[in-house]
Amino acid sequence: MFTNLVCLLLFGANIAQATEADLFGDPSANKTSVAKLNENTSLMLSGSFDFRAVHTGSDGNWKNGGPGISSYGSLLGSPNSSDTSFKIPRIAMVADMVGDKNLSAHLQLNYDDLPDPRQNSTNLGLTEAFVQYLGGECFKIRAGVLIPPVSMEHSSRSWSTRYSVTPSAINTWIGEEIRVNAVESDFSLFHSGESELHLLIAPFSNNDPAGSILAWRGWALHDYQHRIGSRLRFQSDVPTSLSSSGWDTPYKEIDGRMGVYEKLGWKLNDQWLFDVFNYDNMGSSSNQDPNSFGGDFAWATRFTEFGIEWNRDGPLTLVTQYLFGGSKAQNATTTVTNITYDAFYILASYRMAAKHRVTLRFDNFHVVDQDFFADNNSQTGTAQLIAYLYSVTDNQTLTTEYLHPETHRPGNTGSNSDPSDDIFQVNYRLLF
């Protein structure tokens, strides 16, 4: 029997975020440590630990201001030779407090190896923190510091990747620069057995610099997750008048204006998932924070994403997403940077028996410089990925991955505009 549920409350949480936390569709891998705080409240502790062997390309990495866009370039920043090293890229620690009446609170802290000279103590910081209320089938509420629900490649456990180590260019950008203070309002428009139609609306703040990393570095492919207060490194060609520090601080409110994102998600026959996501930070692009480290601009950034996922829990899964948008910043009289951009990927992942998964992915991405200044912020690129995942136990995965990006960014003055950026990785992941 078909049922229409039209909700009057405009509050909610994310429909498209996966409920499975494992990489292979086995709910038994979603294990946590549970402590009973009182009769109605429990504390659940979980997380993930990654240990990685890396063989890099020969060009310096974006983390050190180099032209490379993968997780690790030449580890010494030298354009002369590739390198091999062992890394602990991330340790994620998650706490979920669950009370009665479907009320819960979520907190995630990440340790990662991305350097930030301003922070001299530790690379530990907040990734997400929110409260959530589940109002049955009608509505859901999620409010706090959030990663907006764009990615179809990440699971709910510490926002870890499901099909590979390295996410697509689209979801790399979401993880590194799109972080907001938001109240998500998700209500059910239609629900019938295995099919659902949901609408999500979320006003937000604290993401005014979003888009600057695409202008001043371009698209990248890596699995870094932004920690609140941390920064991202620009390429060496960025004029000091635009960023005296050479760094971007994504989580910041500058112009005092609220943004909004919306999402329409349709789950069909428990096999297909379609979504449309639209983001507009309503940035007043003439605003700048001259007292901040680096004088960040409030960028006017808008983008739209379309996604299709087929057969998520079957042996063969297909996923594709397409994103397009634009960003600009200006001083009192002139638009100093104006770009449009788009990115696309298609992914096929095949699960063999219970322990083996093979993933293939193709990425294509562009940045187009639309302003009239001499600096060239355009970028074109493609990337091919192959990954083999082996489930050692229910909560341990060993992944072997090869990523081959091919990019051209003529604005990489003084460095290679066509970097040698291949990367081979063997990653051990423990979910705890």
GROMACS .gro file of C-alpha atoms in nm:
model
  432
    1MET     CA    1   0.000   0.000   0.000
    2PHE     CA    2   0.135   0.344  -0.097
    3THR     CA    3   0.153   0.612   0.170
    4ASN     CA    4   0.205   0.985   0.135
    5LEU     CA    5   0.371   1.144   0.435
    6VAL     CA    6   0.379   1.521   0.397
    7CYS     CA    7   0.566   1.667   0.697
    8LEU     CA    8   0.492   2.012   0.830
    9LEU     CA    9   0.814   2.032   1.028
   10LEU     CA   10   1.111   2.158   0.824
   11PHE     CA   11   1.380   1.987   1.030
   12GLY     CA   12   1.577   1.676   0.952
   13ALA     CA   13   1.888   1.479   0.884
   14ASN     CA   14   2.067   1.327   0.589
   15ILE     CA   15   1.885   1.070   0.374
   16ALA     CA   16   2.175   0.969   0.155
   17GLN     CA   17   2.433   0.906   0.425
   18ALA     CA   18   2.488   0.532   0.429
   19THR     CA   19   2.366   0.333   0.727
   20GLU     CA   20   2.629   0.067   0.674
   21ALA     CA   21   2.964   0.155   0.825
   22ASP     CA   22   3.160  -0.131   0.674
   23LEU     CA   23   3.314  -0.154   0.328
   24PHE     CA   24   3.147  -0.473   0.211
   25GLY     CA   25   2.783  -0.438   0.312
   26ASP     CA   26   2.810  -0.659   0.620
   27PRO     CA   27   2.642  -0.488   0.919
   28SER     CA   28   2.830  -0.715   1.158
   29ALA     CA   29   3.141  -0.502   1.092
   30ASN     CA   30   2.973  -0.201   1.253
   31LYS     CA   31   3.099  -0.263   1.603
   32THR     CA   32   3.129  -0.012   1.886
   33SER     CA   33   3.215  -0.002   2.254
   34VAL     CA   34   2.899   0.072   2.455
   35ALA     CA   35   2.880   0.218   2.804
   36LYS     CA   36   2.547   0.258   2.983
   37LEU     CA   37   2.543   0.604   3.142
   38ASN     CA   38   2.197   0.570   3.294
   39GLU     CA   39   1.870   0.392   3.228
   40ASN     CA   40   1.798   0.589   2.911
   41THR     CA   41   2.139   0.700   2.784
   42SER     CA   42   2.428   0.507   2.629
   43LEU     CA   43   2.770   0.617   2.509
   44MET     CA   44   2.906   0.440   2.201
   45LEU     CA   45   3.273   0.479   2.108
   46SER     CA   46   3.408   0.387   1.765
   47GLY     CA   47   3.657   0.502   1.506
   48SER     CA   48   3.911   0.404   1.245
   49PHE     CA   49   4.288   0.376   1.217
   50ASP     CA   50   4.480   0.386   0.887
   51PHE     CA   51   4.839   0.278   0.828
   52ARG     CA   52   4.980   0.324   0.479
   53ALA     CA   53   5.278   0.239   0.260
   54VAL     CA   54   5.310   0.499  -0.017
   55HIS     CA   55   5.514   0.519  -0.338
   56THR     CA   56   5.479   0.870  -0.480
   57GLY     CA   57   5.525   1.057  -0.803
   58SER     CA   58   5.830   1.275  -0.859
   59ASP     CA   59   5.673   1.621  -0.817
   60GLY     CA   60   5.617   1.811  -0.493
   61ASN     CA   61   5.276   1.777  -0.333
   62TRP     CA   62   5.006   2.043  -0.286
   63LYS     CA   63   5.044   2.003   0.092
   64ASN     CA   64   5.388   2.163   0.053
   65GLY     CA   65   5.285   2.416  -0.214
   66GLY     CA   66   5.388   2.191  -0.504
   67PRO     CA   67   5.192   2.112  -0.823
   68GLY     CA   68   5.096   1.754  -0.733
   69ILE     CA   69   4.731   1.689  -0.645
   70SER     CA   70   4.736   1.336  -0.497
   71SER     CA   71   4.770   1.249  -0.128
   72TYR     CA   72   5.149   1.250  -0.130
   73GLY     CA   73   5.389   1.384  -0.391
   74SER     CA   74   5.764   1.378  -0.360
   75LEU     CA   75   5.779   1.365   0.019
   76LEU     CA   76   6.077   1.598   0.035
   77GLY     CA   77   5.913   1.854  -0.193
   78SER     CA   78   6.172   1.791  -0.463
   79PRO     CA   79   6.069   1.760  -0.831
   80ASN     CA   80   6.356   1.524  -0.901
   81SER     CA   81   6.258   1.183  -0.776
   82SER     CA   82   5.977   0.966  -0.647
   83ASP     CA   83   5.976   0.848  -0.289
   84THR     CA   84   5.857   0.562  -0.070
   85SER     CA   85   5.744   0.604   0.287
   86PHE     CA   86   5.517   0.475   0.563
   87LYS     CA   87   5.240   0.702   0.690
   88ILE     CA   88   4.965   0.720   0.951
   89PRO     CA   89   4.731   0.941   0.747
   90ARG     CA   90   4.442   0.944   0.991
   91ILE     CA   91   4.314   0.822   1.325
   92ALA     CA   92   3.944   0.901   1.370
   93MET     CA   93   3.777   0.888   1.710
   94VAL     CA   94   3.396   0.897   1.727
   95ALA     CA   95   3.163   0.929   2.026
   96ASP     CA   96   2.786   0.886   1.995
   97MET     CA   97   2.562   0.952   2.294
   98VAL     CA   98   2.218   0.799   2.243
   99GLY     CA   99   1.927   0.890   2.467
  100ASP     CA  100   1.558   0.820   2.473
  101LYS     CA  101   1.302   0.969   2.233
  102ASN     CA  102   1.539   0.911   1.940
  103LEU     CA  103   1.775   1.186   2.051
  104SER     CA  104   2.151   1.148   2.000
  105ALA     CA  105   2.473   1.348   1.984
  106HIS     CA  106   2.772   1.280   1.759
  107LEU     CA  107   3.135   1.394   1.789
  108GLN     CA  108   3.431   1.309   1.564
  109LEU     CA  109   3.796   1.401   1.627
  110ASN     CA  110   4.064   1.333   1.368
  111TYR     CA  111   4.439   1.307   1.391
  112ASP     CA  112   4.605   1.344   1.051
  113ASP     CA  113   4.946   1.411   0.902
  114LEU     CA  114   4.863   1.735   0.717
  115PRO     CA  115   5.104   2.000   0.849
  116ASP     CA  116   4.987   2.343   0.963
  117PRO     CA  117   5.269   2.570   1.082
  118ARG     CA  118   5.024   2.791   1.273
  119GLN     CA  119   4.937   2.498   1.498
  120ASN     CA  120   5.257   2.405   1.675
  121SER     CA  121   5.117   2.143   1.911
  122THR     CA  122   4.922   1.861   1.748
  123ASN     CA  123   4.739   1.763   1.429
  124LEU     CA  124   4.428   1.669   1.627
  125GLY     CA  125   4.103   1.852   1.566
  126LEU     CA  126   3.725   1.845   1.534
  127THR     CA  127   3.575   1.711   1.210
  128GLU     CA  128   3.203   1.691   1.292
  129ALA     CA  129   2.984   1.760   1.597
  130PHE     CA  130   2.606   1.758   1.589
  131VAL     CA  131   2.286   1.660   1.767
  132GLN     CA  132   2.021   1.454   1.592
  133TYR     CA  133   1.655   1.384   1.653
  134LEU     CA  134   1.468   1.108   1.466
  135GLY     CA  135   1.097   1.183   1.447
  136GLY     CA  136   0.985   0.853   1.302
  137GLU     CA  137   0.924   0.829   0.927
  138CYS     CA  138   0.805   1.188   0.904
  139PHE     CA  139   1.105   1.400   0.986
  140LYS     CA  140   1.462   1.403   1.111
  141ILE     CA  141   1.678   1.676   1.259
  142ARG     CA  142   2.056   1.724   1.246
  143ALA     CA  143   2.217   2.044   1.374
  144GLY     CA  144   2.579   2.139   1.439
  145VAL     CA  145   2.913   2.129   1.256
  146LEU     CA  146   2.843   1.913   0.951
  147ILE     CA  147   2.986   1.767   0.633
  148PRO     CA  148   2.698   1.833   0.389
  149PRO     CA  149   2.544   1.513   0.245
  150VAL     CA  150   2.700   1.508  -0.103
  151SER     CA  151   2.928   1.203  -0.117
  152MET     CA  152   2.813   0.863  -0.241
  153GLU     CA  153   3.159   0.716  -0.172
  154HIS     CA  154   3.176   0.756   0.206
  155SER     CA  155   3.018   0.547   0.480
  156SER     CA  156   2.879   0.672   0.810
  157ARG     CA  157   3.170   0.541   1.023
  158SER     CA  158   3.413   0.835   1.058
  159TRP     CA  159   3.327   0.943   0.700
  160SER     CA  160   3.560   0.673   0.567
  161THR     CA  161   3.567   0.568   0.202
  162ARG     CA  162   3.377   0.255   0.102
  163TYR     CA  163   3.516   0.156  -0.240
  164SER     CA  164   3.878   0.279  -0.237
  165VAL     CA  165   4.134   0.471  -0.031
  166THR     CA  166   4.117   0.788  -0.241
  167PRO     CA  167   3.777   0.943  -0.313
  168SER     CA  168   3.686   1.118  -0.637
  169ALA     CA  169   3.781   1.481  -0.706
  170ILE     CA  170   3.425   1.586  -0.618
  171ASN     CA  171   3.422   1.422  -0.278
  172THR     CA  172   3.782   1.515  -0.206
  173TRP     CA  173   3.673   1.880  -0.229
  174ILE     CA  174   3.367   1.821  -0.009
  175GLY     CA  175   3.586   1.664   0.260
  176GLU     CA  176   3.859   1.929   0.250
  177GLU     CA  177   3.673   2.261   0.209
  178ILE     CA  178   3.294   2.226   0.257
  179ARG     CA  179   3.230   2.236   0.631
  180VAL     CA  180   2.937   2.428   0.782
  181ASN     CA  181   2.736   2.518   1.089
  182ALA     CA  182   2.392   2.402   0.977
  183VAL     CA  183   2.044   2.287   1.075
  184GLU     CA  184   1.937   2.015   0.831
  185SER     CA  185   1.566   1.971   0.776
  186ASP     CA  186   1.476   1.641   0.612
  187PHE     CA  187   1.115   1.542   0.564
  188SER     CA  188   0.957   1.252   0.383
  189LEU     CA  189   0.743   1.337   0.081
  190PHE     CA  190   0.670   0.976  -0.006
  191HIS     CA  191   0.731   0.637   0.153
  192SER     CA  192   0.624   0.297   0.027
  193GLY     CA  193   0.803  -0.023   0.118
  194GLU     CA  194   1.136  -0.010  -0.063
  195SER     CA  195   1.092   0.339  -0.216
  196GLU     CA  196   1.130   0.681  -0.056
  197LEU     CA  197   1.135   1.046  -0.163
  198HIS     CA  198   1.295   1.296   0.074
  199LEU     CA  199   1.356   1.669   0.069
  200LEU     CA  200   1.631   1.827   0.278
  201ILE     CA  201   1.675   2.199   0.348
  202ALA     CA  202   1.960   2.344   0.557
  203PRO     CA  203   2.050   2.706   0.636
  204PHE     CA  204   2.417   2.733   0.729
  205SER     CA  205   2.705   2.963   0.816
  206ASN     CA  206   3.087   2.950   0.850
  207ASN     CA  207   3.190   2.847   0.498
  208ASP     CA  208   3.265   3.183   0.336
  209PRO     CA  209   3.610   3.093   0.189
  210ALA     CA  210   3.464   2.791   0.004
  211GLY     CA  211   3.580   2.782  -0.357
  212SER     CA  212   3.915   2.951  -0.305
  213ILE     CA  213   4.109   2.623  -0.307
  214LEU     CA  214   3.967   2.538  -0.652
  215ALA     CA  215   4.081   2.877  -0.786
  216TRP     CA  216   4.426   2.884  -0.631
  217ARG     CA  217   4.519   2.516  -0.647
  218GLY     CA  218   4.255   2.335  -0.853
  219TRP     CA  219   4.087   1.997  -0.805
  220ALA     CA  220   4.277   1.731  -0.611
  221LEU     CA  221   4.241   1.362  -0.519
  222HIS     CA  222   4.323   1.267  -0.160
  223ASP     CA  223   4.146   1.152   0.157
  224TYR     CA  224   4.221   1.443   0.390
  225GLN     CA  225   3.924   1.554   0.605
  226HIS     CA  226   3.917   1.917   0.717
  227ARG     CA  227   3.968   1.977   1.088
  228ILE     CA  228   3.793   2.287   1.225
  229GLY     CA  229   4.048   2.569   1.239
  230SER     CA  230   4.303   2.402   1.010
  231ARG     CA  231   4.410   2.539   0.673
  232LEU     CA  232   4.481   2.432   0.315
  233ARG     CA  233   4.793   2.524   0.117
  234PHE     CA  234   4.770   2.731  -0.204
  235GLN     CA  235   4.994   2.702  -0.508
  236SER     CA  236   5.297   2.929  -0.525
  237ASP     CA  237   5.150   3.148  -0.803
  238VAL     CA  238   4.881   3.309  -0.583
  239PRO     CA  239   4.951   3.686  -0.549
  240THR     CA  240   5.026   3.797  -0.193
  241SER     CA  241   4.764   4.072  -0.232
  242LEU     CA  242   4.500   3.798  -0.247
  243SER     CA  243   4.642   3.573   0.024
  244SER     CA  244   4.945   3.700   0.210
  245SER     CA  245   4.977   3.370   0.395
  246GLY     CA  246   4.933   3.133   0.100
  247TRP     CA  247   4.675   2.938   0.301
  248ASP     CA  248   4.295   2.897   0.301
  249THR     CA  249   4.090   2.862   0.622
  250PRO     CA  250   3.764   2.700   0.498
  251TYR     CA  251   3.562   2.710   0.822
  252LYS     CA  252   3.509   3.082   0.875
  253GLU     CA  253   3.225   3.335   0.885
  254ILE     CA  254   3.324   3.669   0.728
  255ASP     CA  255   3.025   3.852   0.577
  256GLY     CA  256   2.758   3.768   0.837
  257ARG     CA  257   2.523   3.623   0.573
  258MET     CA  258   2.353   3.284   0.594
  259GLY     CA  259   2.385   3.033   0.312
  260VAL     CA  260   2.153   2.746   0.225
  261TYR     CA  261   2.176   2.399   0.072
  262GLU     CA  262   1.897   2.172  -0.044
  263LYS     CA  263   1.881   1.810  -0.146
  264LEU     CA  264   1.618   1.594  -0.312
  265GLY     CA  265   1.680   1.222  -0.271
  266TRP     CA  266   1.481   0.941  -0.430
  267LYS     CA  267   1.541   0.579  -0.331
  268LEU     CA  268   1.369   0.345  -0.577
  269ASN     CA  269   1.294  -0.024  -0.521
  270ASP     CA  270   1.573  -0.049  -0.262
  271GLN     CA  271   1.822  -0.061  -0.553
  272TRP     CA  272   1.844   0.282  -0.716
  273LEU     CA  273   1.933   0.611  -0.548
  274PHE     CA  274   1.901   0.944  -0.728
  275ASP     CA  275   1.985   1.279  -0.576
  276VAL     CA  276   2.013   1.648  -0.662
  277PHE     CA  277   2.209   1.873  -0.423
  278ASN     CA  278   2.234   2.252  -0.448
  279TYR     CA  279   2.465   2.475  -0.238
  280ASP     CA  280   2.479   2.856  -0.219
  281ASN     CA  281   2.679   3.025   0.056
  282MET     CA  282   2.517   3.361  -0.036
  283GLY     CA  283   2.865   3.509  -0.003
  284SER     CA  284   2.909   3.884  -0.030
  285SER     CA  285   3.227   3.854  -0.232
  286SER     CA  286   3.345   4.211  -0.163
  287ASN     CA  287   3.390   4.129   0.206
  288GLN     CA  288   3.733   4.043   0.344
  289ASP     CA  289   3.865   3.968   0.690
  290PRO     CA  290   4.186   4.177   0.698
  291ASN     CA  291   4.256   4.086   1.060
  292SER     CA  292   4.257   3.714   0.995
  293PHE     CA  293   4.566   3.510   0.916
  294GLY     CA  294   4.597   3.557   0.541
  295GLY     CA  295   4.313   3.805   0.497
  296ASP     CA  296   4.053   3.552   0.376
  297PHE     CA  297   3.781   3.668   0.136
  298ALA     CA  298   3.412   3.588   0.160
  299TRP     CA  299   3.368   3.406  -0.171
  300ALA     CA  300   3.036   3.390  -0.353
  301THR     CA  301   3.018   3.014  -0.419
  302ARG     CA  302   2.734   2.817  -0.574
  303PHE     CA  303   2.732   2.460  -0.703
  304THR     CA  304   2.490   2.183  -0.799
  305GLU     CA  305   2.551   1.807  -0.783
  306PHE     CA  306   2.363   1.518  -0.947
  307GLY     CA  307   2.421   1.161  -0.832
  308ILE     CA  308   2.307   0.809  -0.926
  309GLU     CA  309   2.386   0.491  -0.734
  310TRP     CA  310   2.278   0.142  -0.838
  311ASN     CA  311   2.279  -0.181  -0.639
  312ARG     CA  312   2.474  -0.058  -0.335
  313ASP     CA  313   2.449  -0.389  -0.147
  314GLY     CA  314   2.474  -0.619  -0.447
  315PRO     CA  315   2.787  -0.782  -0.588
  316LEU     CA  316   2.821  -0.517  -0.862
  317THR     CA  317   2.772  -0.150  -0.767
  318LEU     CA  318   2.774   0.148  -1.004
  319VAL     CA  319   2.806   0.509  -0.887
  320THR     CA  320   2.830   0.835  -1.079
  321GLN     CA  321   2.823   1.200  -0.971
  322TYR     CA  322   2.848   1.527  -1.161
  323LEU     CA  323   2.909   1.869  -1.001
  324PHE     CA  324   2.924   2.215  -1.159
  325GLY     CA  325   2.940   2.565  -1.012
  326GLY     CA  326   3.123   2.892  -0.979
  327SER     CA  327   3.309   3.106  -0.724
  328LYS     CA  328   3.427   3.464  -0.718
  329ALA     CA  329   3.587   3.715  -0.482
  330GLN     CA  330   3.630   4.090  -0.521
  331ASN     CA  331   3.774   4.390  -0.342
  332ALA     CA  332   3.587   4.720  -0.306
  333THR     CA  333   3.588   4.791  -0.680
  334THR     CA  334   3.707   4.490  -0.882
  335THR     CA  335   3.639   4.117  -0.914
  336VAL     CA  336   3.984   3.980  -0.834
  337THR     CA  337   3.907   3.613  -0.901
  338ASN     CA  338   3.617   3.456  -1.092
  339ILE     CA  339   3.607   3.086  -1.184
  340THR     CA  340   3.363   2.825  -1.305
  341TYR     CA  341   3.427   2.455  -1.251
  342ASP     CA  342   3.287   2.109  -1.307
  343ALA     CA  343   3.381   1.751  -1.221
  344PHE     CA  344   3.248   1.407  -1.304
  345TYR     CA  345   3.328   1.049  -1.212
  346ILE     CA  346   3.194   0.703  -1.281
  347LEU     CA  347   3.276   0.413  -1.050
  348ALA     CA  348   3.223   0.039  -1.079
  349SER     CA  349   3.288  -0.185  -0.778
  350TYR     CA  350   3.255  -0.563  -0.775
  351ARG     CA  351   3.240  -0.769  -0.455
  352MET     CA  352   3.361  -1.127  -0.490
  353ALA     CA  353   3.234  -1.358  -0.217
  354ALA     CA  354   3.262  -1.204   0.128
  355LYS     CA  355   3.622  -1.086   0.142
  356HIS     CA  356   3.723  -0.937  -0.195
  357ARG     CA  357   3.626  -0.616  -0.373
  358VAL     CA  358   3.768  -0.458  -0.691
  359THR     CA  359   3.696  -0.094  -0.779
  360LEU     CA  360   3.756   0.098  -1.102
  361ARG     CA  361   3.694   0.474  -1.129
  362PHE     CA  362   3.741   0.743  -1.392
  363ASP     CA  363   3.747   1.117  -1.303
  364ASN     CA  364   3.729   1.420  -1.530
  365PHE     CA  365   3.749   1.778  -1.395
  366HIS     CA  366   3.800   2.139  -1.505
  367VAL     CA  367   3.845   2.490  -1.367
  368VAL     CA  368   3.795   2.784  -1.605
  369ASP     CA  369   3.941   3.126  -1.518
  370GLN     CA  370   3.679   3.390  -1.608
  371ASP     CA  371   3.846   3.711  -1.485
  372PHE     CA  372   4.070   3.947  -1.683
  373PHE     CA  373   4.384   3.931  -1.471
  374ALA     CA  374   4.713   3.785  -1.590
  375ASP     CA  375   4.724   3.499  -1.338
  376ASN     CA  376   4.582   3.182  -1.495
  377ASN     CA  377   4.374   2.974  -1.255
  378SER     CA  378   4.242   2.730  -1.517
  379GLN     CA  379   4.294   2.356  -1.478
  380THR     CA  380   4.207   2.048  -1.682
  381GLY     CA  381   4.251   1.693  -1.561
  382THR     CA  382   4.155   1.329  -1.562
  383ALA     CA  383   4.235   1.044  -1.325
  384GLN     CA  384   4.211   0.665  -1.338
  385LEU     CA  385   4.196   0.453  -1.025
  386ILE     CA  386   4.206   0.080  -0.959
  387ALA     CA  387   4.173  -0.059  -0.606
  388TYR     CA  388   4.162  -0.407  -0.459
  389LEU     CA  389   4.014  -0.439  -0.109
  390TYR     CA  390   4.058  -0.751   0.103
  391SER     CA  391   3.851  -0.793   0.419
  392VAL     CA  392   4.097  -0.948   0.665
  393THR     CA  393   3.830  -0.968   0.937
  394ASP     CA  394   3.493  -0.801   0.992
  395ASN     CA  395   3.666  -0.480   1.102
  396GLN     CA  396   4.004  -0.492   0.921
  397THR     CA  397   4.059  -0.413   0.552
  398LEU     CA  398   4.375  -0.419   0.341
  399THR     CA  399   4.355  -0.206   0.026
  400THR     CA  400   4.600  -0.191  -0.264
  401GLU     CA  401   4.540   0.113  -0.487
  402TYR     CA  402   4.695   0.276  -0.792
  403LEU     CA  403   4.594   0.630  -0.894
  404HIS     CA  404   4.703   0.792  -1.219
  405PRO     CA  405   4.610   1.164  -1.243
  406GLU     CA  406   4.689   1.368  -1.553
  407THR     CA  407   4.650   1.743  -1.500
  408HIS     CA  408   4.747   2.069  -1.666
  409ARG     CA  409   4.746   2.399  -1.476
  410PRO     CA  410   4.937   2.672  -1.663
  411GLY     CA  411   4.929   2.900  -1.358
  412ASN     CA  412   5.180   2.679  -1.175
  413THR     CA  413   5.450   2.939  -1.235
  414GLY     CA  414   5.800   2.830  -1.140
  415SER     CA  415   5.691   2.467  -1.111
  416ASN     CA  416   5.565   2.188  -1.334
  417SER     CA  417   5.230   2.267  -1.496
  418ASP     CA  418   5.193   1.897  -1.589
  419PRO     CA  419   5.310   1.715  -1.275
  420SER     CA  420   5.415   1.354  -1.252
  421ASP     CA  421   5.170   1.260  -0.983
  422ASP     CA  422   5.102   0.884  -0.991
  423ILE     CA  423   5.067   0.724  -0.651
  424PHE     CA  424   5.068   0.359  -0.538
  425GLN     CA  425   4.935   0.287  -0.190
  426VAL     CA  426   4.884  -0.013   0.037
  427ASN     CA  427   4.651   0.085   0.320
  428TYR     CA  428   4.557  -0.110   0.633
  429ARG     CA  429   4.236   0.011   0.797
  430LEU     CA  430   4.107  -0.095   1.135
  431LEU     CA  431   3.750  -0.008   1.236
  432PHE     CA  432   3.711  -0.015   1.613
   0.00000   0.00000   0.00000
